[in-house]
Amino acid sequence: MGQSRWLTPASGYVSGYTHTLNPYTGCSFGCTYCYVRRLPVAMFRGEPWGSWAEAKKGDPAALAGEIAKAKRKGSVTVFFSTATDPYQPLEASAKLTRSLLEAMAEEPPDFVLLQTRSPLVTRDIDVLRRLGGRVRVSMTIESDRDEVRRLLTPSAPPYAARLRAVRELREAGIASQIAVSPLLPHSPAFAQLLAETAPRVIVDDFFRGDGSAGRRSRSLRMPEAYEAAGWSEWYSPSAADDLFRQLRKRIPEPGAVGFSVDGFAPSPQQP
Ligand code: SF4
């Protein structure tokens, strides 16, 4: 069997981590603002972004050996996933992400950030519990207005389901955060909703979070999409700055509200 190398040395904006782990190529969520759709892996595919997702081949149990080997050289911190979501709809049957988490539970890294926008992550609470304070689930929730989701990310799970998932994770004792990434038009009650739901919130936007000072988002015609929806006043760094200030007032604990890449830094912690 062709053997994947599950762990990849981290680089670029995840440089706070030693490794990345991406079990899927492609993504069924197909967000309009997704810059992965412009990367070679998507461009050469010849199929519309959002219409395909594939599980990588290989034995998930082999991840434990890779972690053990990496740990012999020092601390191992994993960003899971950086490219596309580890809880694709396909994951419900493929259970690849689950199997990789099971391998991690056998040979735990020092820290793993599990980044998703799918409530399917709650299926794996039993495995996440085995990782204890070494794991934090980061749930993307970019707005509280579902009509915004339906326009910009129509195949992604509804916000209410994601908020419920964060509550369920917290009740189960799993450390969790909300990644407002990228911030989209939202209601005046959004900051309060976030503060009530998660102990930690990271804010990001099209200007500081796309890795190109906004150029990638412009090339994906996000300003035009906002204008067509009548949301032009939202297409400004001041929207994220304002939410960040509101959150800092509501969640005063040091480090509990982060901005852009700094907010994703690895930090083993208690729920
Ligand atoms: S979930 Fe992430 S990877 Fe998938 S389309 Fe949306 S932004 Fe891109």
Tab-separated table of C-alpha atoms and ligand atoms in Angstrom, residues 27 29-31 33-34 36 49 83-85 117, ligand 1:
chain	number	residue	atom	x	y	z
A	27	CYS	CA	-13.179	20.335	0.412
A	29	PHE	CA	-17.675	23.174	1.860
A	30	GLY	CA	-16.554	25.289	-1.111
A	31	CYS	CA	-16.478	28.681	0.615
A	33	TYR	CA	-13.552	33.235	-0.003
A	34	CYS	CA	-11.405	30.076	0.165
A	36	VAL	CA	-7.164	27.037	-1.448
A	49	TRP	CA	-13.903	23.791	-5.943
A	83	ALA	CA	-5.365	23.149	4.085
A	84	THR	CA	-8.890	21.760	4.075
A	85	ASP	CA	-11.348	20.778	6.782
A	117	ARG	CA	-16.216	24.202	10.871
B	1	SF4	S1	-13.897	24.935	4.777
B	1	SF4	FE1	-11.855	25.851	4.597
B	1	SF4	S2	-10.835	24.637	3.013
B	1	SF4	FE2	-13.019	24.204	2.841
B	1	SF4	S3	-13.756	25.651	1.285
B	1	SF4	FE3	-14.086	26.608	3.293
B	1	SF4	S4	-12.244	27.850	3.657
B	1	SF4	FE4	-11.759	26.389	1.996
